[in-house]
PDB file of C-alpha atoms and ligand atoms in Angstrom:
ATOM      1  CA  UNK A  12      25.861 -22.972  11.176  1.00 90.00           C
ATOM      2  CA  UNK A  13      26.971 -20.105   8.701  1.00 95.00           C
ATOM      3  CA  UNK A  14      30.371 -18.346   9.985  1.00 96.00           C
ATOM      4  CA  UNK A  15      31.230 -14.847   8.424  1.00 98.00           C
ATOM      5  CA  UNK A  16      34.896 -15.275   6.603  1.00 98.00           C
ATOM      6  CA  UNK A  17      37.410 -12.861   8.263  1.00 98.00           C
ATOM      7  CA  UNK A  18      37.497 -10.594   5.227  1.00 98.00           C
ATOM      8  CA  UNK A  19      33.747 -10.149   5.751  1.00 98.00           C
ATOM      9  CA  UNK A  20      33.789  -9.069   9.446  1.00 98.00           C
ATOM     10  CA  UNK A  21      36.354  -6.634   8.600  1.00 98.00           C
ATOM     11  CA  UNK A  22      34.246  -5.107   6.087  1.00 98.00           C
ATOM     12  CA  UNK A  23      31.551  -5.263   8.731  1.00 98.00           C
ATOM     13  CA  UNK A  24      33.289  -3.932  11.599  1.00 98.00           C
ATOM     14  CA  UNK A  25      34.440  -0.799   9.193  1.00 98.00           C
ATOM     15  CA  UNK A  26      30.876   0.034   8.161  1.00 98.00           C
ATOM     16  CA  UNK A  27      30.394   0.393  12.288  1.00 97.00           C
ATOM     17  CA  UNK A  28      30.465   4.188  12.179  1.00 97.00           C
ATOM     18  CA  UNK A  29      27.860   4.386   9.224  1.00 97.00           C
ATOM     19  CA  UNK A  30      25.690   2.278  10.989  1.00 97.00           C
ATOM     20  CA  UNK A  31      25.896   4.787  13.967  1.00 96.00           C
ATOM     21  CA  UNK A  32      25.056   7.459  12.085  1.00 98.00           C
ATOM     22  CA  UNK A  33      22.169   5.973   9.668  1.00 98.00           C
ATOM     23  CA  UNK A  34      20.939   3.247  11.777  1.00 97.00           C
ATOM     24  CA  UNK A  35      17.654   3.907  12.556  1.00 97.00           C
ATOM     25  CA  UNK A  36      17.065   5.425   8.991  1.00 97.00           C
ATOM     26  CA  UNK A  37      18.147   1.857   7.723  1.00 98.00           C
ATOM     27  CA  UNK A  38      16.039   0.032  10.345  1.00 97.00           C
ATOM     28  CA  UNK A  39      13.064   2.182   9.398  1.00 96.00           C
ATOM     29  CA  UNK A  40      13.445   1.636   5.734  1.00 97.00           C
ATOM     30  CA  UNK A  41      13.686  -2.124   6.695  1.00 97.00           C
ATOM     31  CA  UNK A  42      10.824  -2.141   8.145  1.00 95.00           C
ATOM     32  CA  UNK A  43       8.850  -0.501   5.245  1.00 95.00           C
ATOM     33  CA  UNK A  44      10.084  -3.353   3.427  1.00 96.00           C
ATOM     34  CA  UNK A  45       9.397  -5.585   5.466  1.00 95.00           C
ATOM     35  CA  UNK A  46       5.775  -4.934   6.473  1.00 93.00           C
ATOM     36  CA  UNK A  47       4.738  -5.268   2.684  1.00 94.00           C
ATOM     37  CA  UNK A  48       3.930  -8.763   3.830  1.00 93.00           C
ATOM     38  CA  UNK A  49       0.504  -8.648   5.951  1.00 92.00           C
ATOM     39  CA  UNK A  50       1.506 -12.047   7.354  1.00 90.00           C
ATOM     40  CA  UNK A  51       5.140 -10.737   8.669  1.00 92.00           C
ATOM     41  CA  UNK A  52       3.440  -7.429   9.811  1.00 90.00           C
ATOM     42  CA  UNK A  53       1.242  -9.696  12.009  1.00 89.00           C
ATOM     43  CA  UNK A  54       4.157 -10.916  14.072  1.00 87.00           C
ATOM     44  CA  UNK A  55       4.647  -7.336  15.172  1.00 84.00           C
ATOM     45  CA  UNK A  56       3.936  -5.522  18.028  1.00 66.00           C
ATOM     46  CA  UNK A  57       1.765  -2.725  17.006  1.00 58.00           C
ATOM     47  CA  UNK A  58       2.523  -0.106  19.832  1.00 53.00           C
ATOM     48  CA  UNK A  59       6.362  -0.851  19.661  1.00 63.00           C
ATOM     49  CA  UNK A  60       6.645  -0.149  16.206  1.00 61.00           C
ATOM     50  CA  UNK A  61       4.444   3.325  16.259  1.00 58.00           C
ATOM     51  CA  UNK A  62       6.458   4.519  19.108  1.00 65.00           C
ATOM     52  CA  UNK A  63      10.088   4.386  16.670  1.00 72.00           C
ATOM     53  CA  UNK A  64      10.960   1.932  19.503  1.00 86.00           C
ATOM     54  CA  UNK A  65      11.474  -1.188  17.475  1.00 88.00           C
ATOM     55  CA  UNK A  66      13.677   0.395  14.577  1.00 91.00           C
ATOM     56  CA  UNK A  67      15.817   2.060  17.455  1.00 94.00           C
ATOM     57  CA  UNK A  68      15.891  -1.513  19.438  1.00 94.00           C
ATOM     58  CA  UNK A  69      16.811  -3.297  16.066  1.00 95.00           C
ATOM     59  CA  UNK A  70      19.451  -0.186  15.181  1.00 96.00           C
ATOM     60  CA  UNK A  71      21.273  -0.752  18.182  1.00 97.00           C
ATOM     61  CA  UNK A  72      21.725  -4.930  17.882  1.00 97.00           C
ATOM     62  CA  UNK A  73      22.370  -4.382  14.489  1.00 98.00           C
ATOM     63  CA  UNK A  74      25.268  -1.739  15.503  1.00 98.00           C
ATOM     64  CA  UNK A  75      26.829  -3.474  18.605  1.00 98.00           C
ATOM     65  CA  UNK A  76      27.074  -7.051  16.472  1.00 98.00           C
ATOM     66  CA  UNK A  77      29.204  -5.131  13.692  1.00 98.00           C
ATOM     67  CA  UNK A  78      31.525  -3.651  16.697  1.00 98.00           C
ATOM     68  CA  UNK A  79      31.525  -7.847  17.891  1.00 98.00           C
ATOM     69  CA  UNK A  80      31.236  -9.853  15.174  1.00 98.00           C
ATOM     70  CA  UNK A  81      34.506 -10.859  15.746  1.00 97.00           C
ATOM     71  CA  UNK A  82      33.809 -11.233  19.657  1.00 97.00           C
ATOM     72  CA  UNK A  83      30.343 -12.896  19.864  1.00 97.00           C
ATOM     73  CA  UNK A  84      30.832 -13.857  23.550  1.00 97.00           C
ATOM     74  CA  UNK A  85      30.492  -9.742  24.158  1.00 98.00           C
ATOM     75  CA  UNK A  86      26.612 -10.401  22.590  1.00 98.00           C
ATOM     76  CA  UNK A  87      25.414 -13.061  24.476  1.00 97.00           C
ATOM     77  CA  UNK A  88      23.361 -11.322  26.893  1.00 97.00           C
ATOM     78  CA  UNK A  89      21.378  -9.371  24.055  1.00 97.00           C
ATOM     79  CA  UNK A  90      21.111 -12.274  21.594  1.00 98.00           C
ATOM     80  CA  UNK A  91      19.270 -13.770  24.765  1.00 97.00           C
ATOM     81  CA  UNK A  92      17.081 -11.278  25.103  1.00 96.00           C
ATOM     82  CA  UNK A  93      16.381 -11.656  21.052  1.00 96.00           C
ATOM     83  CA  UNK A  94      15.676 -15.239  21.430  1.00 97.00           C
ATOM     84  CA  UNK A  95      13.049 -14.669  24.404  1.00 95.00           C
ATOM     85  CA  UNK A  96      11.251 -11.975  22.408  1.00 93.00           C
ATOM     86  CA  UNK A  97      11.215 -14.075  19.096  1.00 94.00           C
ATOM     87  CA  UNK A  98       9.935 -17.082  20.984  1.00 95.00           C
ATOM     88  CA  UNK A  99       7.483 -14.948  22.478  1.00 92.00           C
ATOM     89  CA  UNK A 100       5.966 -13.659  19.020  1.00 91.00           C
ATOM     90  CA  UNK A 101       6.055 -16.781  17.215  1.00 93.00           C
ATOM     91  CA  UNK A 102       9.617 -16.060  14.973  1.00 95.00           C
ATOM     92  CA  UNK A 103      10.413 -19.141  13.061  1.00 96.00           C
ATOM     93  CA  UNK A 104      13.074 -19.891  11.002  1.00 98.00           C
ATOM     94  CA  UNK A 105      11.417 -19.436   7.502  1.00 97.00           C
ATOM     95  CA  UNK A 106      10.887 -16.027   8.745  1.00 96.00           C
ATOM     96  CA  UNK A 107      14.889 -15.037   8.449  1.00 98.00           C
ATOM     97  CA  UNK A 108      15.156 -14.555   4.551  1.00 98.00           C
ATOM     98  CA  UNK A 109      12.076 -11.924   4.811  1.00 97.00           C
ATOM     99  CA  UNK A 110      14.201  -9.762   7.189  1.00 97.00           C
ATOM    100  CA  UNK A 111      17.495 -10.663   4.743  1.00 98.00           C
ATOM    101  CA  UNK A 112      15.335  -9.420   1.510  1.00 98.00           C
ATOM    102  CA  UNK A 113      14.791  -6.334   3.436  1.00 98.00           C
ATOM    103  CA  UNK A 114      17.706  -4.843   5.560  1.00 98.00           C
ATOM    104  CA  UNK A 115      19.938  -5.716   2.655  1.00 98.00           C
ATOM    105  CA  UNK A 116      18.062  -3.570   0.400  1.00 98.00           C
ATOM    106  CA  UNK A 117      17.910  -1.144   3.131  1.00 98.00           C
ATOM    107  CA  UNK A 118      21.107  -0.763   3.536  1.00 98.00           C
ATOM    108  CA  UNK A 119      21.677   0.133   0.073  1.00 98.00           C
ATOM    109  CA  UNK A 120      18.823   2.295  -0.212  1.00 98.00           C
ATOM    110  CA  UNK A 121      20.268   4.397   2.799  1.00 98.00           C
ATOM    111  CA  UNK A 122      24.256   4.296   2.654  1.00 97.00           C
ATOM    112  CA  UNK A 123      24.205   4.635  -1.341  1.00 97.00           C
ATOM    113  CA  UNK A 124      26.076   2.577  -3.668  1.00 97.00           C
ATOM    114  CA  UNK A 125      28.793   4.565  -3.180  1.00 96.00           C
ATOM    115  CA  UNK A 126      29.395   3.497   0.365  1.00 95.00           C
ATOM    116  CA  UNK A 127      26.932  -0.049   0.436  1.00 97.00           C
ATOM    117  CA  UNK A 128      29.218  -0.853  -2.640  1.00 98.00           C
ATOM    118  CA  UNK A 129      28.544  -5.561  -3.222  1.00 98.00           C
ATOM    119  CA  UNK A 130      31.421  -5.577  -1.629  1.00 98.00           C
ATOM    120  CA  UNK A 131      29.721  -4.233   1.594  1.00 98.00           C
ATOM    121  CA  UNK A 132      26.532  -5.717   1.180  1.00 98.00           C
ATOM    122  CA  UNK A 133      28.022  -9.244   0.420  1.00 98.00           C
ATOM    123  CA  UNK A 134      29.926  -8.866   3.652  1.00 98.00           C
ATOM    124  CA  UNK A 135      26.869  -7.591   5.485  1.00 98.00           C
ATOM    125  CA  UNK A 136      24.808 -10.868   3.761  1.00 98.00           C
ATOM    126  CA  UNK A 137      27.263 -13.525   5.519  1.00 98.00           C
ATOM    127  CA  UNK A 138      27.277 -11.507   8.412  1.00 98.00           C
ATOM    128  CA  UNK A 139      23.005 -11.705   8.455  1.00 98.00           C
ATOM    129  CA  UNK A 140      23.593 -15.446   8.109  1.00 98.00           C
ATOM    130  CA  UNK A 141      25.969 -15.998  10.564  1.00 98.00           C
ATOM    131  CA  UNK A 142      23.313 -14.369  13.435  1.00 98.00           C
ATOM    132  CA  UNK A 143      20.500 -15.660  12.144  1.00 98.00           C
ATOM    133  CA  UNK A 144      21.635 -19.321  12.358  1.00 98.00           C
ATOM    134  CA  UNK A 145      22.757 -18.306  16.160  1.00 98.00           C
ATOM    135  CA  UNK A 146      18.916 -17.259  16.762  1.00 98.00           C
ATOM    136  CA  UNK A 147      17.242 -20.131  14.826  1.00 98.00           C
ATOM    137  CA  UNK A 148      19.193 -22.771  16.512  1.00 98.00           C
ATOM    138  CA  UNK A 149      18.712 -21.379  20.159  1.00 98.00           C
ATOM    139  CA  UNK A 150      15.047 -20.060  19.267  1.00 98.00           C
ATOM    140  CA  UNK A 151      15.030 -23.941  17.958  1.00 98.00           C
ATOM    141  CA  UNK A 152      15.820 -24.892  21.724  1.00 97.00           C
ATOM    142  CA  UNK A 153      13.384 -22.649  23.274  1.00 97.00           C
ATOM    143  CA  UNK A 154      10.544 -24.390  21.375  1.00 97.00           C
ATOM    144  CA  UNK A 155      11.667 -27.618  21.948  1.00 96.00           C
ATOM    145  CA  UNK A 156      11.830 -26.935  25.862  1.00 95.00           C
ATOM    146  CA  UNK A 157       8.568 -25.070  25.750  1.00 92.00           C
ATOM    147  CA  UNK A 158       6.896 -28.390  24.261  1.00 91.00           C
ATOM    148  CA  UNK A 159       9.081 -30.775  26.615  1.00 93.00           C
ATOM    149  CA  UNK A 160       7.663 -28.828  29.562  1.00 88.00           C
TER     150      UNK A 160
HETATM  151  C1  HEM B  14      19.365 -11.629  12.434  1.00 66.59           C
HETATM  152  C2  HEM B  14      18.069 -11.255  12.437  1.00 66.59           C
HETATM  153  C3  HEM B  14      17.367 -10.550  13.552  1.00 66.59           C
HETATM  154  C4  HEM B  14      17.837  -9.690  14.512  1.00 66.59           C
HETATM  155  C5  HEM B  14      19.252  -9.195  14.702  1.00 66.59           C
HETATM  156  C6  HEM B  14      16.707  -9.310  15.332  1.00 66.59           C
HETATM  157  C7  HEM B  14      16.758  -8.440  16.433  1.00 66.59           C
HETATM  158  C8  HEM B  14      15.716  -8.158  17.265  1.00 66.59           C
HETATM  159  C9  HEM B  14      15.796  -7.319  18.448  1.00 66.59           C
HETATM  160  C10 HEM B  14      17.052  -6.616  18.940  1.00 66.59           C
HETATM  161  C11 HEM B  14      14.575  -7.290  19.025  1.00 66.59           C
HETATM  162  C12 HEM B  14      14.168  -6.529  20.298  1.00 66.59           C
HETATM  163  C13 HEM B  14      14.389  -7.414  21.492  1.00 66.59           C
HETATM  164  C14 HEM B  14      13.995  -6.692  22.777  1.00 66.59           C
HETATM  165  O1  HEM B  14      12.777  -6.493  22.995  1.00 66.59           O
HETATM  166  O2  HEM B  14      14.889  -6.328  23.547  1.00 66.59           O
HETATM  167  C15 HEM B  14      13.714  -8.100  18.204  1.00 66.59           C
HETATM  168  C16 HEM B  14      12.370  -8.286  18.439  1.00 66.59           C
HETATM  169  C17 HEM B  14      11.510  -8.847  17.529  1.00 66.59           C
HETATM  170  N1  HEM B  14      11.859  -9.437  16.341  1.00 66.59           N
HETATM  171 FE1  HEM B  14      13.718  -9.716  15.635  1.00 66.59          FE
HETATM  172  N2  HEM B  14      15.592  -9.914  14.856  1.00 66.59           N
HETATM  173  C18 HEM B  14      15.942 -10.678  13.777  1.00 66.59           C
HETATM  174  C19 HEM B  14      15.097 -11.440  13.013  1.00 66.59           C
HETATM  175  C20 HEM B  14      13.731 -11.421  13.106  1.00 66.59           C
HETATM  176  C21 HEM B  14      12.825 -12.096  12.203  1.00 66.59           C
HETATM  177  C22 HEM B  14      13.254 -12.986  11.041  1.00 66.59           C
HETATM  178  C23 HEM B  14      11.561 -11.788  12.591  1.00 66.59           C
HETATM  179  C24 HEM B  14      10.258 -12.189  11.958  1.00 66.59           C
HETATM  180  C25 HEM B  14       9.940 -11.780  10.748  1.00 66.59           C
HETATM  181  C26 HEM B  14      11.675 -10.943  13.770  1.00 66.59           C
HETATM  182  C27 HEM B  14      10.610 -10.451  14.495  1.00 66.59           C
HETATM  183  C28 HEM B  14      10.713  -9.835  15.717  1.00 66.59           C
HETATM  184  C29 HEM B  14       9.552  -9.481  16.529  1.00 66.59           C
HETATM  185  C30 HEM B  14       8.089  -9.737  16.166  1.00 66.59           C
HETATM  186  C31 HEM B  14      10.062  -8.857  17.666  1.00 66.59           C
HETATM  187  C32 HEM B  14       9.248  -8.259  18.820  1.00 66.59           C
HETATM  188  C33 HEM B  14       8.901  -6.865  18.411  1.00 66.59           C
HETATM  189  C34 HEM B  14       8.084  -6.090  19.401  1.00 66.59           C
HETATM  190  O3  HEM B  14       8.446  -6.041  20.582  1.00 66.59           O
HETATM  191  O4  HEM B  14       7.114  -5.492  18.933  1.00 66.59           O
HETATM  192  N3  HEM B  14      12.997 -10.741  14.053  1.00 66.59           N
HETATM  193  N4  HEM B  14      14.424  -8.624  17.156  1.00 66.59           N
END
């Protein structure tokens, strides 16, 4: 399991309020990126996506782990809810470094260099990690229960 250093989830937890503001624009732009692979695109929920309802969905877990990061008991309930959905459209582990290589970027794209200095994105990197290892492991689980039942 990755942890975010302390200096990183203060850099996190400051780039809250951009997030608020530009978090949906970031998520969308993810996306884009994202969706350049026809085999990730797959895993998607056509109807969801159309709607704006999946950026917004991913804005808002994206926005209320930077205001936690440093409180992860507060995001239990929603990384739960992340878990059962992954399981439920086949996310795997070697899935996580296609979403890295394309919220990073995002990020950047959307916030400028200006405020998404390395710095920032660094931060934001171990801070990617540090969930993602949370959702592998317990999507992990899931699988291993689904198969034991
Ligand atoms: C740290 C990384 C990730 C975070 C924070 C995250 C977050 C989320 C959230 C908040 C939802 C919506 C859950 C709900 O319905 O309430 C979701 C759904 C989903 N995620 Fe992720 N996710 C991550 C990584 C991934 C990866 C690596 C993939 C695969 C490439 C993926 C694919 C999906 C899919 C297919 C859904 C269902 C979408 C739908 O309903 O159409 N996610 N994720």
């Amino acid at each position: 399991m990755r942890t975010a250093s302390p200096h990183a989830m203060t850099i996190v937890k400051s780039t809250a309020p951009a997030l608020e503001k530009h978090g949906v624009e970031i998520t969308t732009a993810m996306y884009a990126r994202l969706f350049r692979d026809p085999a990730i695109e797959a895993l998607f929920d056509k109807a969801a996506q159309s709607s704006g309802e999946q950026p917004r969905r991913l804005a808002g877990a994206i926005l209320a782990y930077a205001r936690n990061i440093d409180k992860l008991a507060n995001l239990r309930p929603a990384v739960s809810r992340m878990v059962a959905r992954h399981v439920e459209t086949g996310v795997k582990a070697e899935h996580y470094p296609y979403v890295a290589e394309a919220l990073l970027p995002a990020i950047r794209d959307v916030l400028g260099p200006d405020v998404a200095t390395d710095e920032v994105l660094a931060a934001w990197g171990e801070a990617y990690w540090m969930l993602a290892d949370i959702l592998i492991a317990a999507e992990a689980q899931a699988y291993e229960d689904a198969v034991a039942a």
